[in-house]
Short mmCIF file of N, CA and C in Angstrom, two decimals:
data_model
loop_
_atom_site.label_atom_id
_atom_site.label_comp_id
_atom_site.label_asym_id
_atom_site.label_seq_id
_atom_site.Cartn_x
_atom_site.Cartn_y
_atom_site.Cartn_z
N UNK A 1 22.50 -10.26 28.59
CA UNK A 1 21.52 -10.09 27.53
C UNK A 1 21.82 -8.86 26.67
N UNK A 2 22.34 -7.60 27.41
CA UNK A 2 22.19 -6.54 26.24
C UNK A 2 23.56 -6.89 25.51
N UNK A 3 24.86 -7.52 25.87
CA UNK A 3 25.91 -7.65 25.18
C UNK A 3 25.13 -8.85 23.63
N UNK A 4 24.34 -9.82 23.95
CA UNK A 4 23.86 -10.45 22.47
C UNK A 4 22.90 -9.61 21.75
N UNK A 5 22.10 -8.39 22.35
CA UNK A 5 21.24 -7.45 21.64
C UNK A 5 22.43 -6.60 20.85
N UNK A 6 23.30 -5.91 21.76
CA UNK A 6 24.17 -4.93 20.90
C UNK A 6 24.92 -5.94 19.63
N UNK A 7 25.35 -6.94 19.80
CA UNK A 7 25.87 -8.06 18.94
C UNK A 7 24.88 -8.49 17.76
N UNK A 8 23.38 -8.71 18.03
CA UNK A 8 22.80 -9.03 16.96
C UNK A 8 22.50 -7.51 16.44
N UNK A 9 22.87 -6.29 16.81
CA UNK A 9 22.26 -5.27 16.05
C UNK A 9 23.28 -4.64 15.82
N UNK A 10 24.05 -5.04 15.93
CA UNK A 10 25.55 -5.08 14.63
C UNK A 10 24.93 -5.61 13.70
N UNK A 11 24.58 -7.08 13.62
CA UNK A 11 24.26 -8.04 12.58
C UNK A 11 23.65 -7.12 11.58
N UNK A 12 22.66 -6.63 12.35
CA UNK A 12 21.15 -5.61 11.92
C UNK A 12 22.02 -4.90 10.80
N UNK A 13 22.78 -4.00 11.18
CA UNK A 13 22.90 -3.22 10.50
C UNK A 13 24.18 -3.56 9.56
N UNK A 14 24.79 -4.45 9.43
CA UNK A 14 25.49 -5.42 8.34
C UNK A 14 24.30 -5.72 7.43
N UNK A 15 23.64 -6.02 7.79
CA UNK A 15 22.72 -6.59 6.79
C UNK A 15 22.00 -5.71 5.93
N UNK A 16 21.83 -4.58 6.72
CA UNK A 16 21.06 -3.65 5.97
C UNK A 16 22.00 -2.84 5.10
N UNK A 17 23.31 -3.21 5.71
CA UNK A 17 24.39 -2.17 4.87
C UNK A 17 24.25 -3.00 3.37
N UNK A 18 24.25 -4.40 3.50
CA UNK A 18 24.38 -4.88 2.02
C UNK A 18 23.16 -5.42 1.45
N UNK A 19 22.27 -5.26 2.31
CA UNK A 19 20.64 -5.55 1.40
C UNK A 19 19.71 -4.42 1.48
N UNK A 20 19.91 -3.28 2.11
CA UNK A 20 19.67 -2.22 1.43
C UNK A 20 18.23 -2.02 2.19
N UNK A 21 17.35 -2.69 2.91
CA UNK A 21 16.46 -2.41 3.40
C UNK A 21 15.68 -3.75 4.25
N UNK A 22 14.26 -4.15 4.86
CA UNK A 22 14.36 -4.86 5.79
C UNK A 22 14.44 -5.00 7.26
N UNK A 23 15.21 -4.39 7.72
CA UNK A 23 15.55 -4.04 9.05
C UNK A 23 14.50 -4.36 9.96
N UNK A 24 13.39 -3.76 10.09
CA UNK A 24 12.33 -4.24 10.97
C UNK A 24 11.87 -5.90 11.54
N UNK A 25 11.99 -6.17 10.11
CA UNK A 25 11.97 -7.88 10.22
C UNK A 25 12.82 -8.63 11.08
N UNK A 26 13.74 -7.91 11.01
CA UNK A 26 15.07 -8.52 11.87
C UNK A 26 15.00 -7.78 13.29
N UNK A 27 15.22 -6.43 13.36
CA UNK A 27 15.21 -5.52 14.42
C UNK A 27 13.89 -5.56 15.20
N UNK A 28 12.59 -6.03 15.35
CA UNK A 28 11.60 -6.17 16.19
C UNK A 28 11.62 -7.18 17.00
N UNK A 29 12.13 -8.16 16.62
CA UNK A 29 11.94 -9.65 17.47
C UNK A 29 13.07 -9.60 17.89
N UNK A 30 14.05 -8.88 18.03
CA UNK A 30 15.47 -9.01 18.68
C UNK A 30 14.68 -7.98 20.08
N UNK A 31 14.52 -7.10 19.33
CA UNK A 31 13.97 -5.90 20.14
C UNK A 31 12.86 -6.32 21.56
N UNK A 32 12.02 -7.12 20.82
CA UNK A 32 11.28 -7.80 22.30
C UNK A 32 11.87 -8.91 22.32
N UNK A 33 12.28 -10.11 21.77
CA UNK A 33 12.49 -11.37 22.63
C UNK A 33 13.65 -11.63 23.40
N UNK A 34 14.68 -10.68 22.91
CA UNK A 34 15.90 -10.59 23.47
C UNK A 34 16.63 -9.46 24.07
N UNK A 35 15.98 -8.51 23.59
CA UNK A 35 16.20 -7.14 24.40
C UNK A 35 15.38 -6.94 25.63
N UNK A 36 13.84 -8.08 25.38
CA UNK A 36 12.81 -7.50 26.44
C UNK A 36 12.00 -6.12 26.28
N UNK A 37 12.25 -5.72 25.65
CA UNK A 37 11.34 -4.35 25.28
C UNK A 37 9.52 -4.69 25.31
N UNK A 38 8.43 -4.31 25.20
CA UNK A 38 7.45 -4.17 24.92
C UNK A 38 7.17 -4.05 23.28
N UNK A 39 5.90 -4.89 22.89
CA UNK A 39 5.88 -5.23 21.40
C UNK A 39 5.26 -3.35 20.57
N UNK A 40 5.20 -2.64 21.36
CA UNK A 40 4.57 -1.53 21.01
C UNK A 40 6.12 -0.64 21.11
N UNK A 41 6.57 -0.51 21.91
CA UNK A 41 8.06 0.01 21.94
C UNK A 41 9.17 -0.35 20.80
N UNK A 42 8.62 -2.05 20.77
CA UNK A 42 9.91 -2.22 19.67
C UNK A 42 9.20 -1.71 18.52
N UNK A 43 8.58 -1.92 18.32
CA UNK A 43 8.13 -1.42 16.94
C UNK A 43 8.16 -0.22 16.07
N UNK A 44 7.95 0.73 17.28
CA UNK A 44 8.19 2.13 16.71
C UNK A 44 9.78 2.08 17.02
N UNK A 45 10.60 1.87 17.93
CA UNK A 45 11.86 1.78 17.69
C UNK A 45 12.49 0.98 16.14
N UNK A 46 11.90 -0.21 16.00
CA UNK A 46 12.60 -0.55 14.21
C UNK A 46 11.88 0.32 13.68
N UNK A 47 11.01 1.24 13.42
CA UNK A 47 10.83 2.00 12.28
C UNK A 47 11.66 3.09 12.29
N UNK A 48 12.08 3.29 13.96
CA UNK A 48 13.07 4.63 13.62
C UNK A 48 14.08 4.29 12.97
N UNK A 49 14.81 2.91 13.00
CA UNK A 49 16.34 2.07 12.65
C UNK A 49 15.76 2.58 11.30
N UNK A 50 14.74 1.37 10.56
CA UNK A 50 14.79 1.44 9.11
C UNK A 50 14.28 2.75 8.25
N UNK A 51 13.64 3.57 9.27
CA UNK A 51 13.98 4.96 8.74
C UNK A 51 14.95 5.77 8.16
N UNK A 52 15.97 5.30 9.32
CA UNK A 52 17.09 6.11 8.93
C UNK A 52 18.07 4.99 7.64
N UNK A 53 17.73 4.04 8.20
CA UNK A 53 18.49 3.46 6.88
C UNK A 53 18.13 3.76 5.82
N UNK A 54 16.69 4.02 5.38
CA UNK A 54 16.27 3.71 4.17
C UNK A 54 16.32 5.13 3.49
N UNK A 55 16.76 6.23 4.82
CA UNK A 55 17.42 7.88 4.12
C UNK A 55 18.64 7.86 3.56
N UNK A 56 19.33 6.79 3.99
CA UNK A 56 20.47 6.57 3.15
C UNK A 56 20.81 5.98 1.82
N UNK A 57 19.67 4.82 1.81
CA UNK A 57 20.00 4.31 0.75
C UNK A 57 18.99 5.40 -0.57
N UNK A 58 17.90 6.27 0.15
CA UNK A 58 17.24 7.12 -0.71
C UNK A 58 18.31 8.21 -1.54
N UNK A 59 19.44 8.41 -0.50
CA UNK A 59 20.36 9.38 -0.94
C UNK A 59 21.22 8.70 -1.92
N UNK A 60 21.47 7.30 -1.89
CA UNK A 60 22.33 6.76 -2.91
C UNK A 60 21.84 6.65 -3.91
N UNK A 61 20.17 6.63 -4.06
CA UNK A 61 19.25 6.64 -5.19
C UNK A 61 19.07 8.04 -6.21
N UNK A 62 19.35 8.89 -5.32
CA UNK A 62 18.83 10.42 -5.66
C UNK A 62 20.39 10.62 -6.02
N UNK A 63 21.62 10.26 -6.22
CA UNK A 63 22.77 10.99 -6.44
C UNK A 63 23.17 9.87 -7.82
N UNK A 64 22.23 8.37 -7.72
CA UNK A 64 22.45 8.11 -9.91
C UNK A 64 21.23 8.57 -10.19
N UNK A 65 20.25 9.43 -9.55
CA UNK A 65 19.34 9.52 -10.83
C UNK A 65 17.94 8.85 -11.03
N UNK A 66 17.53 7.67 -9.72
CA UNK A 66 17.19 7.01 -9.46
C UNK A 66 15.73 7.29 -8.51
N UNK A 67 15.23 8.56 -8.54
CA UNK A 67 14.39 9.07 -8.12
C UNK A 67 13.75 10.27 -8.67
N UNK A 68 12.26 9.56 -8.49
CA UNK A 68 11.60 10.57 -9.26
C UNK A 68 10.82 11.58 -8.25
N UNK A 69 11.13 12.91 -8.20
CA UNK A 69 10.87 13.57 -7.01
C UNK A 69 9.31 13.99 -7.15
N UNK A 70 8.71 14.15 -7.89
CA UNK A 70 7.50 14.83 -7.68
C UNK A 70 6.67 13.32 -7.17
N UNK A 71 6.53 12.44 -7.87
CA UNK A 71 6.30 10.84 -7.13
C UNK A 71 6.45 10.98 -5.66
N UNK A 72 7.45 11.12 -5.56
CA UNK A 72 8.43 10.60 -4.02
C UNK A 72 7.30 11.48 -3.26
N UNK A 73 7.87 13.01 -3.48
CA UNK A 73 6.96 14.03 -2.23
C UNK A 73 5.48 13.61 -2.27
N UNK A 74 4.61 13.34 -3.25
CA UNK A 74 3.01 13.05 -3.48
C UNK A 74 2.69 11.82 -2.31
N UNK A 75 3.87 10.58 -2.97
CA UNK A 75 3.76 9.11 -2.44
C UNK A 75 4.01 9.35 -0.90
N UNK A 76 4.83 10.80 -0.49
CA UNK A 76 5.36 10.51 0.91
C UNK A 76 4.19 11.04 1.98
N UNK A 77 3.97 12.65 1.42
CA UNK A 77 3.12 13.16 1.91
C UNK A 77 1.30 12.28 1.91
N UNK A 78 0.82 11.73 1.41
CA UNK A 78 -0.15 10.99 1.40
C UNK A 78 -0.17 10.11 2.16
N UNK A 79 0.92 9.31 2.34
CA UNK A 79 1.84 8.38 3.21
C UNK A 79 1.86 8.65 4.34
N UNK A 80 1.82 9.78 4.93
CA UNK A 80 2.44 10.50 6.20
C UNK A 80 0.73 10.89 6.38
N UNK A 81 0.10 10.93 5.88
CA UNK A 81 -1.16 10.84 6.40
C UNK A 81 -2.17 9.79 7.01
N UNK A 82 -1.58 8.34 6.46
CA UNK A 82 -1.69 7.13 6.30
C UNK A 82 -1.17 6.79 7.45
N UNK A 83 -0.09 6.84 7.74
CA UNK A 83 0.57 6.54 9.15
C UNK A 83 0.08 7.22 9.96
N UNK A 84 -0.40 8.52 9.84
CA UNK A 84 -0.82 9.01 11.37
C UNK A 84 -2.28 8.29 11.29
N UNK A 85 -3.19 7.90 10.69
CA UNK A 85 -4.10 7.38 10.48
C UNK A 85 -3.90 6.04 11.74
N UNK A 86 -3.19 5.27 10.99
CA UNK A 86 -2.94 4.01 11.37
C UNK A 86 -2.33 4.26 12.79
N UNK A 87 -1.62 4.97 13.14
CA UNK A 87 -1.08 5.26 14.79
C UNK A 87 -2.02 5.18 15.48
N UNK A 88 -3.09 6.29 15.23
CA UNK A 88 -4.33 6.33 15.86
C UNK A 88 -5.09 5.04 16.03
N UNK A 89 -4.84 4.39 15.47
CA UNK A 89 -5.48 3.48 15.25
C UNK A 89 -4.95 2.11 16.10
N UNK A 90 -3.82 2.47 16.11
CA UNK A 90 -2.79 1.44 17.09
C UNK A 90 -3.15 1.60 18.00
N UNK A 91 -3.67 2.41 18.81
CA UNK A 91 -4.00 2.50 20.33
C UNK A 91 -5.00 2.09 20.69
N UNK A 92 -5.93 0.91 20.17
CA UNK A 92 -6.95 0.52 20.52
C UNK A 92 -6.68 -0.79 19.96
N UNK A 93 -5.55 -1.15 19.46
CA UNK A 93 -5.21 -2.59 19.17
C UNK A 93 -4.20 -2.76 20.83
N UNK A 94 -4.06 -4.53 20.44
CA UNK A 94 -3.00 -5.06 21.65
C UNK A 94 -1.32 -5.06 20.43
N UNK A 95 -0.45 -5.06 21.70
CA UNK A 95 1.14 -5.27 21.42
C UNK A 95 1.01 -6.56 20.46
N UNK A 96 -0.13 -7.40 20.97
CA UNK A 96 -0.18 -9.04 20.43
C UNK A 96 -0.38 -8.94 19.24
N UNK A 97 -1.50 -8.03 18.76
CA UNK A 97 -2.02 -8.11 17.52
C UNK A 97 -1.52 -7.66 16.65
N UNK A 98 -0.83 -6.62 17.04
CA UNK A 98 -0.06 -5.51 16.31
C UNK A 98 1.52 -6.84 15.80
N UNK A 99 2.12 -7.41 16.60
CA UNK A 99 2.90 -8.51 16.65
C UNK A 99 2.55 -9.23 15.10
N UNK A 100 1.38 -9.82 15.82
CA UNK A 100 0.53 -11.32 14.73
C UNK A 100 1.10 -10.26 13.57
N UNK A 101 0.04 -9.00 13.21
CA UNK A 101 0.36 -8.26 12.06
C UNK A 101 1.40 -8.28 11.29
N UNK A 102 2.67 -7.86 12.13
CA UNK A 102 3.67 -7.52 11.53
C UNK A 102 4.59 -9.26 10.89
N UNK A 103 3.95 -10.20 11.47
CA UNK A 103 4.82 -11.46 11.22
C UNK A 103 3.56 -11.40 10.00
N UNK A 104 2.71 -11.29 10.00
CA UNK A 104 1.92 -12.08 8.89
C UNK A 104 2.10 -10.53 7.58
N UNK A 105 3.18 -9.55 7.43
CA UNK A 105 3.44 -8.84 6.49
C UNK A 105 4.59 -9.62 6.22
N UNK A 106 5.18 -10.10 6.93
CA UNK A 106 6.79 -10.85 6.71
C UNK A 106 6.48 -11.69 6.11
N UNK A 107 5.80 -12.24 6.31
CA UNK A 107 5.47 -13.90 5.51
C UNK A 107 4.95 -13.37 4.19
N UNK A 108 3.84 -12.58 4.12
CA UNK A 108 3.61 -12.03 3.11
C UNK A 108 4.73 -11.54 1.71
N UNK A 109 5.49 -10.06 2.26
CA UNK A 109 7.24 -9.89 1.76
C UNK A 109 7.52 -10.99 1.37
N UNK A 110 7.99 -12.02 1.81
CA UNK A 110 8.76 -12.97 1.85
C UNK A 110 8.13 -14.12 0.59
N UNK A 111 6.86 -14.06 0.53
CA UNK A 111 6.59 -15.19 -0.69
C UNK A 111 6.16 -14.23 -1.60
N UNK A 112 6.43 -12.71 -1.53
CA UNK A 112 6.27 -11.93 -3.00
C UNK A 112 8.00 -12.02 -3.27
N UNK A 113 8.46 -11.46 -2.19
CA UNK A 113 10.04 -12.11 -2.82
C UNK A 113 10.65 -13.16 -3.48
N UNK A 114 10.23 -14.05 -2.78
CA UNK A 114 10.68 -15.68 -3.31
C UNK A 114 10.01 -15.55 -4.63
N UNK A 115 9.12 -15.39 -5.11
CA UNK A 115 8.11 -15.50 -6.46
C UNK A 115 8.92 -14.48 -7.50
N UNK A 116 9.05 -13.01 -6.73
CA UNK A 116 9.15 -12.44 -7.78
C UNK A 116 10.69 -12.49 -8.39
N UNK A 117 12.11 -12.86 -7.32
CA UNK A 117 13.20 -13.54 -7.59
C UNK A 117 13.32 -14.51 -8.45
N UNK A 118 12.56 -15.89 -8.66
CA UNK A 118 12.65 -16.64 -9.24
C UNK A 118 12.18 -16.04 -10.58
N UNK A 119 11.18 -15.40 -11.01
CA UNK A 119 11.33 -14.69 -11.97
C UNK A 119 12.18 -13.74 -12.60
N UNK A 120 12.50 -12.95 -11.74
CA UNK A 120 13.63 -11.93 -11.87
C UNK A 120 14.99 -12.92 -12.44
N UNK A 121 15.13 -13.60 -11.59
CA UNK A 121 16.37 -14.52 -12.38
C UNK A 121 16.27 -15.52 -13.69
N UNK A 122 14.54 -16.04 -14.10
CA UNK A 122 15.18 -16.31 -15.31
C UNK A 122 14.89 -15.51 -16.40
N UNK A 123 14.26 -14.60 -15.78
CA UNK A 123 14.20 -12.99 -17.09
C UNK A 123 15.34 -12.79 -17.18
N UNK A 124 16.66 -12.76 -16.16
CA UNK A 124 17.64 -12.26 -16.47
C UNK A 124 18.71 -13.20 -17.35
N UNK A 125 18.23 -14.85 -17.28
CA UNK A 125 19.25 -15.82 -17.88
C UNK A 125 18.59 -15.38 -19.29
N UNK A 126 17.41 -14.73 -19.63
CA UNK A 126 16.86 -14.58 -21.22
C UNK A 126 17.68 -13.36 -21.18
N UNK A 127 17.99 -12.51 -20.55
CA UNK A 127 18.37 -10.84 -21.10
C UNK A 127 19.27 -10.37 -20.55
N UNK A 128 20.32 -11.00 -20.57
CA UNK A 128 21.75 -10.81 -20.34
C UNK A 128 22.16 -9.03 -20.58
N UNK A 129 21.93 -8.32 -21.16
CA UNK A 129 22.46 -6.93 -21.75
C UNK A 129 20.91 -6.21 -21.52
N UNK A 130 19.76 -6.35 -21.72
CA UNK A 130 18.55 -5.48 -21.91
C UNK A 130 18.71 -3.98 -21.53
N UNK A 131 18.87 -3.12 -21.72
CA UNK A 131 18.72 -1.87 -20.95
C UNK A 131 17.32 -1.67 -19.87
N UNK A 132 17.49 -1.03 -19.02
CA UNK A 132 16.32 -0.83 -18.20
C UNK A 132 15.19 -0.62 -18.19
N UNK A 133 14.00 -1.11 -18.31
CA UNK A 133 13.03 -0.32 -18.42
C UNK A 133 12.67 1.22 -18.04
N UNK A 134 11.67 2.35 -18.50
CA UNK A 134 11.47 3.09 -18.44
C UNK A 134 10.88 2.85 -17.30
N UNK A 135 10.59 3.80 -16.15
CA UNK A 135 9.30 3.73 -15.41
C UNK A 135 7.74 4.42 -16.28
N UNK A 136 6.96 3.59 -15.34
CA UNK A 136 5.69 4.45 -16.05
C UNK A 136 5.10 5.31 -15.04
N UNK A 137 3.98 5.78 -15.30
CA UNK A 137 3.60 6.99 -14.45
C UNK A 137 1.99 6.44 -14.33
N UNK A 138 2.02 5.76 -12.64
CA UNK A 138 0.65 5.76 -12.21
C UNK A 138 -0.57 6.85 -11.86
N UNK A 139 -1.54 6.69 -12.09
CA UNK A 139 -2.27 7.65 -12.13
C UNK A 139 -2.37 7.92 -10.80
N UNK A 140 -2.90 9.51 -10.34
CA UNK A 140 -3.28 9.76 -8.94
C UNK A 140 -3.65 8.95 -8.32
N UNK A 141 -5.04 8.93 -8.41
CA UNK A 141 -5.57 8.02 -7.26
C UNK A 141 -5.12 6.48 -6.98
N UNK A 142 -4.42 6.07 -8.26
CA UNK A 142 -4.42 4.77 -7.73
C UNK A 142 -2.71 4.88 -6.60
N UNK A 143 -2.05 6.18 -6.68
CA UNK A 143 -0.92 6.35 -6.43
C UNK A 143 -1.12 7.10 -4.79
N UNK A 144 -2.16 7.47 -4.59
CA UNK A 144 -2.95 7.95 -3.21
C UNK A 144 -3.59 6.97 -2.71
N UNK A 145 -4.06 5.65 -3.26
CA UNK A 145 -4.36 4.96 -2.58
C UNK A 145 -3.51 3.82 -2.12
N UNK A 146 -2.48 3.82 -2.66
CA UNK A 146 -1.15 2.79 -2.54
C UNK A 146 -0.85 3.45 -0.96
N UNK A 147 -0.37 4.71 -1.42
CA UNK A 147 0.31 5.40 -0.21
C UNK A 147 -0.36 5.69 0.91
N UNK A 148 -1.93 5.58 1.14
CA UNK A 148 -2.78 5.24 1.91
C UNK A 148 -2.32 4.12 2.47
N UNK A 149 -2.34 2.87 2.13
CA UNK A 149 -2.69 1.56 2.74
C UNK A 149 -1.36 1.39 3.15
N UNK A 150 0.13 1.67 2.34
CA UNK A 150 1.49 1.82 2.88
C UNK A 150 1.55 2.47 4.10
N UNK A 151 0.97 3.45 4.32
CA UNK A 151 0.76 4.49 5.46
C UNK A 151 0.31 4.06 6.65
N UNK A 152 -0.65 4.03 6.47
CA UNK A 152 -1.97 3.17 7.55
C UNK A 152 -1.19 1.75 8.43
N UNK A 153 -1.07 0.63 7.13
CA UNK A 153 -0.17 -0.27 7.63
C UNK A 153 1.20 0.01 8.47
N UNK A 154 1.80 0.68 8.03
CA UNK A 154 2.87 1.20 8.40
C UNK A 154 3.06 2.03 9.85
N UNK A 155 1.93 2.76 10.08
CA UNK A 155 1.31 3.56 11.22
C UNK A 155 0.72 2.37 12.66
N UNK A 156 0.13 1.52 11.86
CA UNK A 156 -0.33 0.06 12.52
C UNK A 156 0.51 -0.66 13.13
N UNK A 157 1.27 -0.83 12.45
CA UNK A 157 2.51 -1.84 13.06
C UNK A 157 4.17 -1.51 13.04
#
């Protein structure tokens, strides 16, 4: 068994090398159904994986230009309040529920993806050359309350 865990988490991290983020989705259910781990163990274990992945691909972001830092620290730190929130909060849920949770964010991801792809691609068959949009600048609170519920959730499952 651990020779197909170490084998699919190669996969893991192939995948994340060329899609850039994700990992959990993949790395939790390997983590308990085939590693055997506990659904509370794996979980905070894929957040450590896609943690560290997602410091990497933050660094490939921050070296074109691609990050806006006063955002980032506001969105993170608020965030990091959110998660300890939600931790706390994990300990009075089951491994099960916490489980259900995290499949019913996947499914979720997954048909904002599919939706927002199919758009994304035929905006792009109209705008072959467009230059990038600007970002805009959300207001506080609605940017404290994003990073709240990112947090919390995130702390949860």
């Amino acid at each position: 068994m651990p020779i197909l865990g170490f084998s699919l988490a190669a996969l893991i991290g192939l995948s994340l090398g060329l899609l850039g983020g994700g990992g959990s989705i993949i790395t939790v259910p390997i983590l308990v159904y085939v590693l055997g781990f506990g659904a509370k163990e794996s979980i905070a274990m894929g957040l450590a994986v896609v943690g560290v992945t997602s410091l990497f691909g933050a660094a490939s972001h921050w070296r074109r230009g691609n990050v806006q830092l006063r955002a980032a620290l506001v969105f993170g730190a608020v965030a990091m309040a959110g998660t300890y929130a939600g931790a706390r909060l994990s300990a009075f849920v089951s491994g099960t529920l916490q489980l259900l949770l995290f499949a019913t964010v996947m499914l979720v991801a997954a048909l904002f993806m599919f939706r927002n792809g199919r758009k994304e691609a035929a905006l792009a068959a109209r705008q072959q050359a467009a230059p990038p949009p600007e970002p805009h600048k959300a207001s506080f609170p609605l940017m404290a309350g994003a990073a709240l519920g990112v947090g919390a959730l995130t702390g949860l499952v």
